[in-house]
Amino acid sequence: MKVLVVGSGGREHAMAWKLAQSPKVQQVYVAPGNGGTAKDKNLVNVPITDLALLRQWALDNGIGLTLVGPEAPLAAGIVDDFRAHGLRIFGPTQAAAQLESSKAFSKAFMQRHGIPTAAFETFTDAALAHAYVDRQGAPIVVKADGLAAGKGVVVAMTLAEAHEAIDFMLLDNTLGVAHNAGGARVVIEEFLQGEEASFMVLCDGKNVAALATSQDHKRLQDGDVGPNTGGMGAYSPAPVVTAEVHARAMREVILPTIRGMDKDGINYTGFLYAGLMIDPQGRIKTLEFNCRMGDPETQPILMRLKSDFLEVLLAATSEGLGQLEMEWDRRVALGVVMAAAGYPLNPRKGDAITGLPKDQDDAMVFHAGTTEKEGQILTSGGRVLCVTALADSVKQAQQKAYQTATPIAFDGMQMRQDIGYRAIRN
């Protein structure tokens, strides 16, 4: 079978790498791909980003399965379009993808269906938003409503930070995000205490299958300080997701979400990612939904997946998840992100990357913001690489990942030195 992976990040590199291991896969294409997928002899980059042209290419080339990595094509309706032309594709429809593409839709949905989440209000008027923040006090969370590539959330520890975030998102609209009605909008919600974890499942429209648990580090700098990013590293499994928390997440968040979507007339297929805040008593609240696998969580999760990824996706696109048993490596996988100079707001592009090591069974360098030019790999985005390793403990996986990352260099590189510290501490 010929398989197409849509996207250009580290998540898509990991997906394509995993799919290429299946004996049933004839060829894996990545559209548009990156420098890492370009240099992998098992993968072929397809330089198409226009969704209508990509659908025609998939028809012309006999693509048997398409897997969508990032949120933007999902929000643009790629699944609806491919399905309308008889193509098998895994992901949520445009209507279902609103769970991620609109924070306001998502929060109203959770409120309507009794899914635990932080108290919130939604604003388009900056003056009203400022007045609300003054009444509530800090710390408080300000979120841009719309797709902002993981950078539209400000956890404001002071009122000044909250007011600055409101102006940035509503008045400047620097992030370039717009909600479904046209203009800029923010969701302001209560600050939650606890530990955050990523809870991901596959949905086939009827059944749900949980992926291995994971936890990422959102802040730019060591000790979880600095601005929020799309994620500076991740590990799997997440010790904070105990068996009790896992059962609670399925019972209180995942299943009510799938049933709630169905009640609202939307059949949910694809990955569903719930960002959970877990308090010291093991109670959970939903921070956000994503309608795709997380990045960088995908890289450690797929390093641990022992099942044939193609078989998993074929089951997920034929209502077969009820019979599926996924097998996981008992070891820990940990991924460290190497980011460009100026990330997250103004990442620099065009820096040459040197010292890239060869792939190993227990250590992989997944490319994200890279491009190949005249045989050289250059930076082309904010998060450049995710160095991911497998080992018997979090500490050993951490050591292996940093050891693998040591020879890699590019100007202005940013890399946290403490990925996994919470799991080691616990």
Short mmCIF file of C-alpha atoms in Angstrom, two decimals, residues 61-246:
data_model
loop_
_atom_site.label_atom_id
_atom_site.label_comp_id
_atom_site.label_asym_id
_atom_site.label_seq_id
_atom_site.Cartn_x
_atom_site.Cartn_y
_atom_site.Cartn_z
CA ASN A 61 -0.80 8.05 -7.50
CA GLY A 62 -3.10 5.42 -5.98
CA ILE A 63 -2.62 6.44 -2.34
CA GLY A 64 -4.31 3.83 -0.13
CA LEU A 65 -4.19 5.78 3.15
CA THR A 66 -3.54 9.40 4.09
CA LEU A 67 -2.54 10.42 7.62
CA VAL A 68 -2.80 14.10 8.56
CA GLY A 69 -0.25 15.40 11.07
CA PRO A 70 -0.89 19.12 11.72
CA GLU A 71 -4.02 21.03 12.67
CA ALA A 72 -4.23 23.56 9.82
CA PRO A 73 -5.21 21.09 7.03
CA LEU A 74 -7.78 19.50 9.38
CA ALA A 75 -9.32 22.89 10.14
CA ALA A 76 -9.35 23.59 6.38
CA GLY A 77 -11.42 20.43 5.73
CA ILE A 78 -8.88 18.06 4.13
CA VAL A 79 -10.68 15.01 5.57
CA ASP A 80 -14.07 16.02 4.14
CA ASP A 81 -12.49 16.68 0.72
CA PHE A 82 -10.47 13.46 0.51
CA ARG A 83 -13.42 11.35 1.66
CA ALA A 84 -15.74 13.03 -0.87
CA HIS A 85 -13.36 11.77 -3.58
CA GLY A 86 -13.24 8.20 -2.25
CA LEU A 87 -9.83 8.45 -0.53
CA ARG A 88 -9.17 6.73 2.80
CA ILE A 89 -7.89 9.32 5.28
CA PHE A 90 -7.45 9.35 9.06
CA GLY A 91 -8.41 12.53 10.88
CA PRO A 92 -11.41 14.54 12.07
CA THR A 93 -13.76 16.41 9.72
CA GLN A 94 -13.69 20.19 9.59
CA ALA A 95 -16.69 20.35 11.96
CA ALA A 96 -15.02 18.00 14.46
CA ALA A 97 -11.70 19.87 14.22
CA GLN A 98 -13.37 22.94 15.76
CA LEU A 99 -12.53 21.31 19.10
CA GLU A 100 -9.01 22.55 18.39
CA SER A 101 -9.43 25.33 15.83
CA SER A 102 -11.65 27.40 18.14
CA LYS A 103 -10.90 27.66 21.86
CA ALA A 104 -14.29 29.32 22.36
CA PHE A 105 -16.11 26.43 20.61
CA SER A 106 -14.14 23.93 22.70
CA LYS A 107 -14.85 25.62 26.05
CA ALA A 108 -18.57 26.03 25.26
CA PHE A 109 -18.66 22.36 24.21
CA MET A 110 -17.08 21.24 27.50
CA GLN A 111 -19.47 23.40 29.49
CA ARG A 112 -22.47 22.01 27.57
CA HIS A 113 -21.48 18.38 28.04
CA GLY A 114 -20.24 18.52 31.64
CA ILE A 115 -16.57 17.89 30.87
CA PRO A 116 -14.36 19.21 33.72
CA THR A 117 -12.46 22.35 32.69
CA ALA A 118 -11.34 25.71 34.08
CA ALA A 119 -13.89 28.52 34.57
CA PHE A 120 -13.69 30.96 31.65
CA GLU A 121 -15.08 33.94 29.73
CA THR A 122 -14.70 34.84 26.05
CA PHE A 123 -13.98 38.37 24.73
CA THR A 124 -13.63 40.26 21.46
CA ASP A 125 -13.58 43.66 23.18
CA ALA A 126 -10.19 44.50 24.74
CA ALA A 127 -11.64 46.94 27.31
CA LEU A 128 -14.05 44.29 28.63
CA ALA A 129 -11.24 41.73 28.73
CA HIS A 130 -9.00 44.12 30.70
CA ALA A 131 -11.82 44.84 33.17
CA TYR A 132 -12.47 41.11 33.64
CA VAL A 133 -8.79 40.43 34.38
CA ASP A 134 -8.73 43.29 36.90
CA ARG A 135 -11.75 41.74 38.68
CA GLN A 136 -10.32 38.19 38.67
CA GLY A 137 -6.70 38.98 39.52
CA ALA A 138 -3.58 36.97 38.68
CA PRO A 139 -2.35 34.35 37.99
CA ILE A 140 -4.73 33.92 35.05
CA VAL A 141 -4.56 32.34 31.57
CA VAL A 142 -5.13 34.22 28.30
CA LYS A 143 -5.67 32.17 25.12
CA ALA A 144 -5.96 33.32 21.52
CA ASP A 145 -9.04 31.79 19.90
CA GLY A 146 -7.82 30.06 16.77
CA LEU A 147 -4.80 28.14 15.53
CA ALA A 148 -1.57 29.67 16.81
CA ALA A 149 0.84 26.72 16.43
CA GLY A 150 1.00 26.16 20.18
CA LYS A 151 2.02 29.77 20.90
CA GLY A 152 -1.39 31.34 21.59
CA VAL A 153 -1.44 30.73 25.34
CA VAL A 154 -0.05 33.08 27.99
CA VAL A 155 -0.01 31.90 31.60
CA ALA A 156 0.10 35.35 33.19
CA MET A 157 1.53 35.34 36.69
CA THR A 158 0.93 39.10 37.08
CA LEU A 159 -1.83 41.48 35.99
CA ALA A 160 0.68 43.36 33.80
CA GLU A 161 1.42 40.15 31.87
CA ALA A 162 -2.30 39.46 31.43
CA HIS A 163 -3.00 42.97 30.12
CA GLU A 164 -0.05 42.74 27.74
CA ALA A 165 -1.33 39.39 26.42
CA ILE A 166 -4.81 40.82 25.80
CA ASP A 167 -3.40 43.74 23.79
CA PHE A 168 -1.06 41.40 21.90
CA MET A 169 -3.86 38.99 20.94
CA LEU A 170 -6.81 41.37 20.49
CA LEU A 171 -5.40 44.73 19.42
CA ASP A 172 -2.17 43.78 17.62
CA ASN A 173 -3.42 40.30 16.60
CA THR A 174 0.27 39.60 15.97
CA LEU A 175 -0.36 35.86 16.00
CA GLY A 176 -2.53 36.22 12.92
CA VAL A 177 -5.23 33.96 14.33
CA ALA A 178 -8.91 34.55 13.66
CA HIS A 179 -11.93 32.70 14.95
CA ASN A 180 -14.70 31.37 12.75
CA ALA A 181 -16.61 34.68 12.76
CA GLY A 182 -13.71 36.72 11.43
CA GLY A 183 -11.95 38.90 14.01
CA ALA A 184 -9.63 38.27 16.94
CA ARG A 185 -11.06 36.72 20.11
CA VAL A 186 -9.60 35.58 23.42
CA VAL A 187 -10.63 33.07 26.05
CA ILE A 188 -9.59 34.05 29.58
CA GLU A 189 -9.68 31.28 32.15
CA GLU A 190 -8.77 30.48 35.73
CA PHE A 191 -5.23 29.37 36.50
CA LEU A 192 -5.11 25.70 37.50
CA GLN A 193 -2.56 24.19 39.87
CA GLY A 194 -1.17 20.72 39.28
CA GLU A 195 0.80 18.72 36.77
CA GLU A 196 -0.01 18.70 33.07
CA ALA A 197 -0.14 15.53 30.96
CA SER A 198 -1.02 14.70 27.36
CA PHE A 199 -3.74 12.07 27.00
CA MET A 200 -4.17 10.84 23.43
CA VAL A 201 -6.54 8.34 21.87
CA LEU A 202 -7.56 7.14 18.43
CA CYS A 203 -11.26 7.28 17.49
CA ASP A 204 -12.86 5.38 14.60
CA GLY A 205 -16.31 6.96 14.91
CA LYS A 206 -17.54 4.28 17.34
CA ASN A 207 -14.61 2.95 19.36
CA VAL A 208 -11.73 4.54 21.24
CA ALA A 209 -8.19 3.17 21.80
CA ALA A 210 -5.79 4.95 24.15
CA LEU A 211 -2.20 5.60 23.12
CA ALA A 212 0.70 5.44 25.58
CA THR A 213 0.65 8.33 28.04
CA SER A 214 3.08 11.22 27.71
CA GLN A 215 4.07 14.53 29.21
CA ASP A 216 5.71 17.52 27.52
CA HIS A 217 7.54 20.66 28.63
CA LYS A 218 5.92 23.80 27.22
CA ARG A 219 8.19 26.53 28.60
CA LEU A 220 11.30 27.61 26.72
CA GLN A 221 13.82 27.42 29.54
CA ASP A 222 14.99 25.02 32.25
CA GLY A 223 12.81 24.77 35.33
CA ASP A 224 9.68 25.58 33.28
CA VAL A 225 10.31 29.31 32.99
CA GLY A 226 10.23 31.64 29.99
CA PRO A 227 7.57 31.93 27.28
CA ASN A 228 5.23 29.12 26.27
CA THR A 229 6.26 27.21 23.15
CA GLY A 230 4.84 24.41 21.05
CA GLY A 231 6.85 22.06 23.31
CA MET A 232 10.56 21.78 24.16
CA GLY A 233 10.62 18.06 24.88
CA ALA A 234 8.49 15.13 26.02
CA TYR A 235 8.62 11.66 27.48
CA SER A 236 6.46 8.53 27.59
CA PRO A 237 5.04 7.01 29.74
CA ALA A 238 3.96 9.79 32.13
CA PRO A 239 4.21 8.62 35.78
CA VAL A 240 1.62 11.25 36.79
CA VAL A 241 -1.02 9.35 34.77
CA THR A 242 -1.63 6.54 37.24
CA ALA A 243 -4.11 3.73 36.47
CA GLU A 244 -6.72 5.68 38.45
CA VAL A 245 -6.06 8.93 36.55
CA HIS A 246 -6.16 6.99 33.26
#
